[in-house]
Every structure is written in structure tokens, then in C-alpha cells.
mmCIF file of N, CA and C in Angstrom:
data_model
loop_
_atom_site.group_PDB
_atom_site.id
_atom_site.type_symbol
_atom_site.label_atom_id
_atom_site.label_comp_id
_atom_site.label_asym_id
_atom_site.label_seq_id
_atom_site.Cartn_x
_atom_site.Cartn_y
_atom_site.Cartn_z
ATOM 1 N N MET A 220 71.922 -83.421 74.333
ATOM 2 C CA MET A 220 72.501 -81.937 74.737
ATOM 3 C C MET A 220 71.500 -81.326 75.460
ATOM 4 N N SER A 221 71.606 -80.571 76.419
ATOM 5 C CA SER A 221 70.788 -79.922 77.250
ATOM 6 C C SER A 221 70.422 -78.775 77.098
ATOM 7 N N ILE A 222 69.198 -78.252 77.249
ATOM 8 C CA ILE A 222 68.487 -76.937 76.605
ATOM 9 C C ILE A 222 69.705 -75.725 77.016
ATOM 10 N N LEU A 223 70.257 -75.756 78.280
ATOM 11 C CA LEU A 223 70.982 -74.529 78.137
ATOM 12 C C LEU A 223 72.552 -74.540 77.256
ATOM 13 N N THR A 224 72.806 -75.394 76.534
ATOM 14 C CA THR A 224 73.761 -75.491 75.622
ATOM 15 C C THR A 224 73.431 -74.831 74.311
ATOM 16 N N ARG A 225 72.250 -74.951 74.164
ATOM 17 C CA ARG A 225 71.616 -74.977 72.448
ATOM 18 C C ARG A 225 71.516 -73.375 72.434
ATOM 19 N N ILE A 226 71.065 -72.774 73.801
ATOM 20 C CA ILE A 226 70.461 -70.953 73.944
ATOM 21 C C ILE A 226 72.227 -70.399 73.792
ATOM 22 N N PRO A 227 72.032 -68.860 73.294
ATOM 23 C CA PRO A 227 73.268 -68.556 73.426
ATOM 24 C C PRO A 227 73.475 -67.816 74.870
ATOM 25 N N ARG A 228 74.434 -67.847 75.391
ATOM 26 C CA ARG A 228 74.992 -67.186 76.468
ATOM 27 C C ARG A 228 74.606 -65.901 76.976
ATOM 28 N N ARG A 229 74.030 -64.785 76.089
ATOM 29 C CA ARG A 229 73.588 -63.648 76.335
ATOM 30 C C ARG A 229 72.232 -63.988 76.778
ATOM 31 N N VAL A 230 71.502 -64.875 75.947
ATOM 32 C CA VAL A 230 69.702 -65.006 76.500
ATOM 33 C C VAL A 230 70.051 -65.795 77.752
ATOM 34 N N ALA A 231 70.851 -66.623 77.962
ATOM 35 C CA ALA A 231 70.880 -67.373 79.331
ATOM 36 C C ALA A 231 71.235 -66.272 80.746
ATOM 37 N N CYS A 232 72.111 -65.805 80.408
ATOM 38 C CA CYS A 232 72.522 -64.202 81.178
ATOM 39 C C CYS A 232 71.320 -63.422 81.404
ATOM 40 N N ALA A 233 70.498 -63.067 80.525
ATOM 41 C CA ALA A 233 69.293 -62.123 80.345
ATOM 42 C C ALA A 233 68.044 -62.991 81.189
ATOM 43 N N LEU A 234 68.100 -64.240 80.825
ATOM 44 C CA LEU A 234 66.989 -65.155 81.582
ATOM 45 C C LEU A 234 67.156 -65.094 83.301
ATOM 46 N N ALA A 235 68.397 -65.230 83.446
ATOM 47 C CA ALA A 235 69.117 -65.316 84.932
ATOM 48 C C ALA A 235 68.869 -64.315 85.739
ATOM 49 N N HIS A 236 68.905 -63.096 84.975
ATOM 50 C CA HIS A 236 68.770 -61.745 85.737
ATOM 51 C C HIS A 236 67.570 -61.572 86.056
ATOM 52 N N ALA A 237 66.498 -61.814 84.915
ATOM 53 C CA ALA A 237 65.247 -61.393 84.972
ATOM 54 C C ALA A 237 64.366 -62.398 85.883
ATOM 55 N N ALA A 238 64.994 -63.655 86.009
ATOM 56 C CA ALA A 238 64.438 -64.625 87.360
ATOM 57 C C ALA A 238 65.063 -63.968 88.762
ATOM 58 N N ALA A 239 66.394 -63.456 88.863
ATOM 59 C CA ALA A 239 66.736 -62.763 89.684
ATOM 60 C C ALA A 239 66.025 -61.489 90.298
ATOM 61 N N LEU A 240 65.608 -60.602 89.293
ATOM 62 C CA LEU A 240 64.869 -59.667 89.739
ATOM 63 C C LEU A 240 63.546 -60.023 90.032
ATOM 64 N N ILE A 241 63.028 -60.694 89.490
ATOM 65 C CA ILE A 241 61.370 -61.295 90.017
ATOM 66 C C ILE A 241 61.325 -62.014 91.322
ATOM 67 N N LEU A 242 62.596 -62.655 91.550
ATOM 68 C CA LEU A 242 62.469 -63.746 92.632
ATOM 69 C C LEU A 242 62.450 -62.465 93.940
ATOM 70 N N GLY A 243 63.581 -61.286 93.424
ATOM 71 C CA GLY A 243 64.040 -60.111 94.381
ATOM 72 C C GLY A 243 62.624 -59.395 94.714
ATOM 73 N N LEU A 244 61.912 -58.969 93.898
ATOM 74 C CA LEU A 244 60.452 -58.312 93.903
ATOM 75 C C LEU A 244 59.246 -58.983 94.632
ATOM 76 N N PHE A 245 59.212 -60.197 94.712
ATOM 77 C CA PHE A 245 58.518 -61.289 95.084
ATOM 78 C C PHE A 245 59.097 -61.403 96.789
ATOM 79 N N VAL A 246 60.028 -61.470 96.835
ATOM 80 C CA VAL A 246 60.720 -61.610 98.367
ATOM 81 C C VAL A 246 60.489 -60.063 99.097
ATOM 82 N N ALA A 247 60.670 -58.696 98.153
ATOM 83 C CA ALA A 247 60.490 -57.813 99.003
ATOM 84 C C ALA A 247 58.774 -57.548 99.246
ATOM 85 N N TRP A 248 57.996 -58.059 98.239
ATOM 86 C CA TRP A 248 56.724 -57.912 98.121
ATOM 87 C C TRP A 248 55.856 -58.845 99.940
ATOM 88 N N ARG A 249 56.831 -59.799 99.854
ATOM 89 C CA ARG A 249 56.291 -60.908 100.822
ATOM 90 C C ARG A 249 56.779 -60.010 101.858
ATOM 91 N N PHE A 250 57.677 -59.475 102.610
ATOM 92 C CA PHE A 250 58.709 -58.758 103.634
ATOM 93 C C PHE A 250 57.411 -57.373 103.863
ATOM 94 N N GLY A 251 57.306 -56.915 102.806
ATOM 95 C CA GLY A 251 56.327 -55.807 103.073
ATOM 96 C C GLY A 251 55.101 -56.191 103.235
ATOM 97 N N ARG A 252 54.660 -56.781 102.761
ATOM 98 C CA ARG A 252 53.392 -57.392 103.204
ATOM 99 C C ARG A 252 52.805 -57.765 104.645
ATOM 100 N N ALA A 253 53.959 -58.625 104.936
ATOM 101 C CA ALA A 253 54.087 -59.124 106.515
ATOM 102 C C ALA A 253 54.390 -57.855 107.347
ATOM 103 N N ALA A 254 54.813 -57.152 106.958
ATOM 104 C CA ALA A 254 55.695 -55.726 107.957
ATOM 105 C C ALA A 254 54.308 -54.985 107.993
ATOM 106 N N GLY A 255 53.177 -55.152 106.968
ATOM 107 C CA GLY A 255 52.354 -54.267 107.015
ATOM 108 C C GLY A 255 51.217 -54.717 107.761
ATOM 109 N N VAL A 256 50.848 -55.910 107.831
ATOM 110 C CA VAL A 256 50.079 -56.881 108.607
ATOM 111 C C VAL A 256 50.484 -56.931 110.012
ATOM 112 N N ALA A 257 51.814 -56.887 110.101
ATOM 113 C CA ALA A 257 52.195 -56.545 111.795
ATOM 114 C C ALA A 257 52.000 -55.276 112.117
ATOM 115 N N ALA A 258 52.087 -54.227 111.386
ATOM 116 C CA ALA A 258 51.784 -52.835 112.029
ATOM 117 C C ALA A 258 50.127 -52.645 112.099
ATOM 118 N N PHE A 259 49.510 -52.980 111.407
ATOM 119 C CA PHE A 259 48.300 -53.425 111.472
ATOM 120 C C PHE A 259 47.682 -53.802 112.898
ATOM 121 N N THR A 260 48.204 -54.938 113.184
ATOM 122 C CA THR A 260 47.860 -55.801 114.194
ATOM 123 C C THR A 260 48.052 -55.096 115.622
ATOM 124 N N LEU A 261 49.369 -54.340 115.593
ATOM 125 C CA LEU A 261 50.301 -53.641 116.520
ATOM 126 C C LEU A 261 49.158 -52.553 116.835
ATOM 127 N N LYS A 262 48.706 -51.756 115.579
ATOM 128 C CA LYS A 262 47.592 -50.790 115.911
ATOM 129 C C LYS A 262 46.548 -50.839 116.349
ATOM 130 N N ALA A 263 46.101 -51.969 116.110
ATOM 131 C CA ALA A 263 44.568 -52.795 116.978
ATOM 132 C C ALA A 263 44.576 -53.243 118.179
ATOM 133 N N ALA A 264 45.699 -53.301 118.227
ATOM 134 C CA ALA A 264 46.038 -53.768 119.650
ATOM 135 C C ALA A 264 45.911 -52.637 120.768
ATOM 136 N N GLU A 265 46.544 -51.513 120.235
ATOM 137 C CA GLU A 265 46.913 -50.472 121.109
ATOM 138 C C GLU A 265 45.569 -49.896 121.107
ATOM 139 N N ALA A 266 44.816 -49.841 120.052
ATOM 140 C CA ALA A 266 43.585 -49.260 119.875
ATOM 141 C C ALA A 266 42.501 -50.156 121.144
ATOM 142 N N ARG A 267 42.795 -51.360 120.972
ATOM 143 C CA ARG A 267 41.672 -52.126 121.875
ATOM 144 C C ARG A 267 42.635 -51.900 123.588
ATOM 145 N N VAL A 268 43.657 -51.795 123.731
ATOM 146 C CA VAL A 268 44.645 -51.176 125.245
ATOM 147 C C VAL A 268 43.793 -49.921 125.500
ATOM 148 N N LYS A 269 43.652 -49.075 124.467
ATOM 149 C CA LYS A 269 43.041 -47.673 124.830
ATOM 150 C C LYS A 269 41.807 -47.795 125.235
ATOM 151 N N LEU A 270 40.985 -48.574 124.573
ATOM 152 C CA LEU A 270 39.468 -48.570 124.700
ATOM 153 C C LEU A 270 39.244 -49.312 126.159
ATOM 154 N N LEU A 271 40.087 -50.391 126.479
ATOM 155 C CA LEU A 271 39.640 -51.104 127.828
ATOM 156 C C LEU A 271 40.243 -49.899 129.004
ATOM 157 N N GLN A 272 41.249 -49.192 128.626
ATOM 158 C CA GLN A 272 41.668 -48.278 129.598
ATOM 159 C C GLN A 272 40.400 -47.004 130.164
ATOM 160 N N GLN A 273 39.858 -46.513 128.851
ATOM 161 C CA GLN A 273 38.609 -45.738 129.056
ATOM 162 C C GLN A 273 37.548 -46.579 129.748
ATOM 163 N N ALA A 274 37.266 -47.697 129.396
ATOM 164 C CA ALA A 274 36.110 -48.242 130.224
ATOM 165 C C ALA A 274 36.586 -48.839 131.745
ATOM 166 N N ALA A 275 37.803 -48.983 131.945
ATOM 167 C CA ALA A 275 37.888 -49.060 133.289
ATOM 168 C C ALA A 275 38.244 -47.572 134.021
ATOM 169 N N GLU A 276 38.347 -46.472 133.232
ATOM 170 C CA GLU A 276 37.792 -45.336 133.935
ATOM 171 C C GLU A 276 37.032 -45.006 134.348
ATOM 172 N N VAL A 277 35.758 -45.234 133.331
ATOM 173 C CA VAL A 277 34.770 -45.038 133.420
ATOM 174 C C VAL A 277 33.851 -45.888 134.630
ATOM 175 N N ARG A 278 34.315 -47.234 134.855
ATOM 176 C CA ARG A 278 33.887 -47.992 135.650
ATOM 177 C C ARG A 278 34.251 -47.263 136.852
ATOM 178 N N ARG A 279 35.589 -46.724 137.638
ATOM 179 C CA ARG A 279 36.101 -46.372 138.375
ATOM 180 C C ARG A 279 34.977 -44.990 139.002
ATOM 181 N N ASN A 280 34.963 -44.418 137.655
ATOM 182 C CA ASN A 280 34.152 -43.264 138.027
ATOM 183 C C ASN A 280 32.629 -43.564 138.500
ATOM 184 N N VAL A 281 32.213 -44.485 137.995
ATOM 185 C CA VAL A 281 30.701 -44.561 138.146
ATOM 186 C C VAL A 281 30.610 -45.325 139.652
ATOM 187 N N GLU A 282 31.795 -46.348 139.841
ATOM 188 C CA GLU A 282 31.869 -46.800 141.447
ATOM 189 C C GLU A 282 32.193 -45.399 142.415
ATOM 190 N N ALA A 283 32.511 -44.352 142.091
ATOM 191 C CA ALA A 283 32.791 -43.420 143.056
ATOM 192 C C ALA A 283 31.560 -42.937 143.696
ATOM 193 N N HIS A 284 30.479 -42.498 142.708
ATOM 194 C CA HIS A 284 29.841 -41.945 142.935
ATOM 195 C C HIS A 284 28.439 -42.808 143.482
ATOM 196 N N ASP A 285 27.556 -42.408 144.526
ATOM 197 C CA ASP A 285 26.518 -43.143 144.761
ATOM 198 C C ASP A 285 25.330 -43.335 143.864
ATOM 199 N N HIS A 286 24.498 -43.902 144.198
ATOM 200 C CA HIS A 286 23.583 -44.317 142.861
ATOM 201 C C HIS A 286 22.673 -43.370 142.597
ATOM 202 N N SER A 287 22.117 -42.631 143.329
ATOM 203 C CA SER A 287 21.719 -41.357 142.863
ATOM 204 C C SER A 287 22.173 -40.278 141.929
ATOM 205 N N THR A 288 23.566 -39.719 142.526
ATOM 206 C CA THR A 288 24.540 -39.064 141.413
ATOM 207 C C THR A 288 24.402 -39.913 140.079
ATOM 208 N N VAL A 289 24.694 -41.051 140.078
ATOM 209 C CA VAL A 289 24.866 -41.600 138.690
ATOM 210 C C VAL A 289 23.944 -41.564 137.863
ATOM 211 N N SER A 290 22.572 -41.820 138.749
ATOM 212 C CA SER A 290 21.024 -42.043 137.643
ATOM 213 C C SER A 290 21.047 -40.402 137.259
ATOM 214 N N ASP A 291 21.402 -39.635 138.128
ATOM 215 C CA ASP A 291 21.058 -37.950 137.795
ATOM 216 C C ASP A 291 21.982 -37.851 136.426
ATOM 217 N N LYS A 292 23.104 -37.995 136.740
ATOM 218 C CA LYS A 292 24.274 -37.824 135.569
ATOM 219 C C LYS A 292 23.788 -38.505 133.911
ATOM 220 N N LEU A 293 23.315 -39.747 134.407
ATOM 221 C CA LEU A 293 22.526 -40.739 133.086
ATOM 222 C C LEU A 293 21.310 -40.088 132.706
ATOM 223 N N SER A 294 20.334 -39.536 133.218
ATOM 224 C CA SER A 294 19.380 -38.943 132.928
ATOM 225 C C SER A 294 19.544 -37.547 132.480
ATOM 226 N N GLY A 295 20.401 -36.649 132.855
ATOM 227 C CA GLY A 295 21.113 -35.939 131.832
ATOM 228 C C GLY A 295 21.877 -35.855 130.424
ATOM 229 N N TRP A 296 22.201 -36.995 130.634
ATOM 230 C CA TRP A 296 23.526 -37.506 129.527
ATOM 231 C C TRP A 296 22.128 -38.102 128.143
ATOM 232 N N MET A 297 21.317 -38.910 128.768
ATOM 233 C CA MET A 297 20.212 -38.988 127.835
ATOM 234 C C MET A 297 19.456 -37.902 127.318
ATOM 235 N N ARG A 298 18.930 -36.965 128.041
ATOM 236 C CA ARG A 298 18.242 -36.147 127.274
ATOM 237 C C ARG A 298 19.052 -35.085 126.645
ATOM 238 N N ASP A 299 20.007 -34.759 127.053
ATOM 239 C CA ASP A 299 21.035 -34.116 126.295
ATOM 240 C C ASP A 299 21.645 -34.522 125.110
ATOM 241 N N LYS A 300 21.785 -35.718 124.911
ATOM 242 C CA LYS A 300 22.271 -36.805 123.932
ATOM 243 C C LYS A 300 21.481 -36.510 122.643
ATOM 244 N N PRO A 301 22.530 -35.756 121.460
ATOM 245 C CA PRO A 301 21.919 -35.428 120.212
ATOM 246 C C PRO A 301 21.301 -36.571 119.413
ATOM 247 N N GLY A 302 19.999 -36.369 118.773
ATOM 248 C CA GLY A 302 19.222 -37.419 117.793
ATOM 249 C C GLY A 302 18.472 -38.186 118.752
ATOM 250 N N GLY A 303 18.246 -38.165 120.125
ATOM 251 C CA GLY A 303 17.735 -38.685 121.073
ATOM 252 C C GLY A 303 16.470 -38.693 121.475
#
């Protein structure tokens, strides 16, 4: 005699529903977590692209000026920098 034949049908049905609910919650949690990780990764990549674009813009601006102009601007920046 198996264990399923010894328990009443209502108990077996309730256990099956509970197992389905737990499985559904677990699957939803896993997919939600994966979506959250993907969103975080995308946000980090976008921030990195923005940072690289800003660095390229600064590089272009520095290369567009001669050495004395860049030196003067950097000296002024270091002088006016808060806390420095």
C-alpha cells in the first residue's frame, strides 16, 4: 500500500496545491531576481558608456588647445578647487 492511498483525498489535494504554490513562488522569485540582475548590469554598462564618452570629450578638448592654454586652465582649476 502506498502512502497516497493512506491519506484522505482532501489532504492530498491540499498538499498538491501547496506544492504548486511554493513552486510558483520560487519560479517567480528566480525570474524576478534574474530580471533585477539584468537591469542592474544594463544600468552599469550605460554608466560606463557615459563615463567613457565624457573622458573622450575631455581628451578632445585638451588636444584642441595648445600646451600653455591647458596649463593655465589646469592651474586655475587646481587653485579654485574646493578643499584644495
